[in-house]
Amino acid sequence: MKLIRTIKELQAELDTYKKQGKKVGLVPTMGALHAGHASLVKRCIVDNDVTVVSVFVNPTQFNDKNDLAKYPRDLDADCRLLEEVGATFVFAPAVEEMYPKPDTRQFNFAPLDTIMEGAFRPGHFNGVAQIVTKLFDVVQPDNAYFGEKDFQQLAIIRAMVKQLGYTLHIVGCPIVREADGLALSSRNARLSDKERNVALNISRILFESRTFAVGHSLKDTVKFVEDSIAAVEGLRLEYFQVVDGDTLQSVENWEDSDYIVGCIAVFCGDVRLIDNIKYKEN
Ligand code: PAF
């Protein structure tokens, strides 16, 4: 595995493989890698000849400076994990490499980017689109891998690829959870032991809501989740929204779609966590 810092060097390495007709896969990450990322990288290795993992904490997708400053960073640990899993290249550029000048591009993925994360983190998806398009343009991968934990991000990236005419294939990979249900997230590293126990209630309540949903209306299921989260000391619900899994538009009744997902954002102390659960899948 090779650690690369510049676009020029990465492109020179990839050119050699591309000239031989090798397939290139990209796993974009912001580092602080865990088993969830490892599952994306493993899938990428199976599907492609060359696996590029980018590790870049993208400043333009943070609407909260504090959140950006506190985002966990440990490139040495990331490289150890990626070496073990078998990535070909780690691309870890400096901010100036990716943004030699401010990126003023404005994307519009309405209505996908105006709700949920888009409503609570203004500009977030514009920043995601800025860096993901830059990475796509630099690497020009055949396949790119994203986790379903960031359910809305995945839907927006699929829409972006269509809108901008990229020919690469987007592969969505399932959420990876700890044995006790907690969805893996780089932000979990910021939870104290006590907070981690509190955060566990998020997945517990989502799983319970799937059982509750059988025999209850969608509206009552939303209330079940809202009330259950409110009953846990140390959790503060930002949103829980039940949406169509493709269009991300709110769904009022279970019969309204055959792909229904509940998306949640919750503060545990000052750590903001997201998770989701599929109630119906097509
Ligand atoms: O999901 C993430 O970690 C980031 O949003 C991504 C896709 C790597 C872009 O910075």
mmCIF file with all atom_site columns, C-alpha atoms and ligand atoms in Angstrom, residues 28-30 56 58 61 124 128 131-132 146 150 153 157, ligand 1:
data_model
loop_
_atom_site.group_PDB
_atom_site.id
_atom_site.type_symbol
_atom_site.label_atom_id
_atom_site.label_alt_id
_atom_site.label_comp_id
_atom_site.label_asym_id
_atom_site.label_entity_id
_atom_site.label_seq_id
_atom_site.pdbx_PDB_ins_code
_atom_site.Cartn_x
_atom_site.Cartn_y
_atom_site.Cartn_z
_atom_site.occupancy
_atom_site.B_iso_or_equiv
_atom_site.pdbx_formal_charge
_atom_site.auth_seq_id
_atom_site.auth_comp_id
_atom_site.auth_asym_id
_atom_site.auth_atom_id
_atom_site.pdbx_PDB_model_num
ATOM   1  C CA . PRO A 1 28  ? -13.928 8.390  -0.141 1.00 0.00 ? 28  PRO A CA 1
ATOM   2  C CA . THR A 1 29  ? -13.530 8.825  3.637  1.00 0.00 ? 29  THR A CA 1
ATOM   3  C CA . MET A 1 30  ? -12.741 11.480 6.188  1.00 0.00 ? 30  MET A CA 1
ATOM   4  C CA . PHE A 1 56  ? -9.531  13.926 3.793  1.00 0.00 ? 56  PHE A CA 1
ATOM   5  C CA . ASN A 1 58  ? -13.282 18.149 3.999  1.00 0.00 ? 58  ASN A CA 1
ATOM   6  C CA . GLN A 1 61  ? -18.958 20.262 4.351  1.00 0.00 ? 61  GLN A CA 1
ATOM   7  C CA . HIS A 1 124 ? -23.331 20.464 4.135  1.00 0.00 ? 124 HIS A CA 1
ATOM   8  C CA . VAL A 1 128 ? -19.938 17.017 0.054  1.00 0.00 ? 128 VAL A CA 1
ATOM   9  C CA . ILE A 1 131 ? -15.183 17.282 -2.609 1.00 0.00 ? 131 ILE A CA 1
ATOM   10 C CA . VAL A 1 132 ? -16.779 14.168 -4.104 1.00 0.00 ? 132 VAL A CA 1
ATOM   11 C CA . PHE A 1 146 ? -20.489 4.859  0.142  1.00 0.00 ? 146 PHE A CA 1
ATOM   12 C CA . ASP A 1 150 ? -25.290 8.360  5.572  1.00 0.00 ? 150 ASP A CA 1
ATOM   13 C CA . GLN A 1 153 ? -25.721 11.469 1.324  1.00 0.00 ? 153 GLN A CA 1
ATOM   14 C CA . ILE A 1 157 ? -24.506 11.301 -4.598 1.00 0.00 ? 157 ILE A CA 1
HETATM 15 O O1 . PAF B 2 .   ? -19.180 10.264 4.274  1.00 0.00 ? 1   PAF B O1 1
HETATM 16 C C1 . PAF B 2 .   ? -18.103 10.886 4.431  1.00 0.00 ? 1   PAF B C1 1
HETATM 17 O O2 . PAF B 2 .   ? -17.219 10.492 5.187  1.00 0.00 ? 1   PAF B O2 1
HETATM 18 C C2 . PAF B 2 .   ? -17.888 12.190 3.673  1.00 0.00 ? 1   PAF B C2 1
HETATM 19 O O3 . PAF B 2 .   ? -19.054 12.922 3.599  1.00 0.00 ? 1   PAF B O3 1
HETATM 20 C C3 . PAF B 2 .   ? -17.266 11.994 2.285  1.00 0.00 ? 1   PAF B C3 1
HETATM 21 C C4 . PAF B 2 .   ? -18.192 11.238 1.368  1.00 0.00 ? 1   PAF B C4 1
HETATM 22 C C5 . PAF B 2 .   ? -15.949 11.240 2.430  1.00 0.00 ? 1   PAF B C5 1
HETATM 23 C C6 . PAF B 2 .   ? -16.979 13.344 1.655  1.00 0.00 ? 1   PAF B C6 1
HETATM 24 O O4 . PAF B 2 .   ? -16.087 14.096 2.429  1.00 0.00 ? 1   PAF B O4 1
#
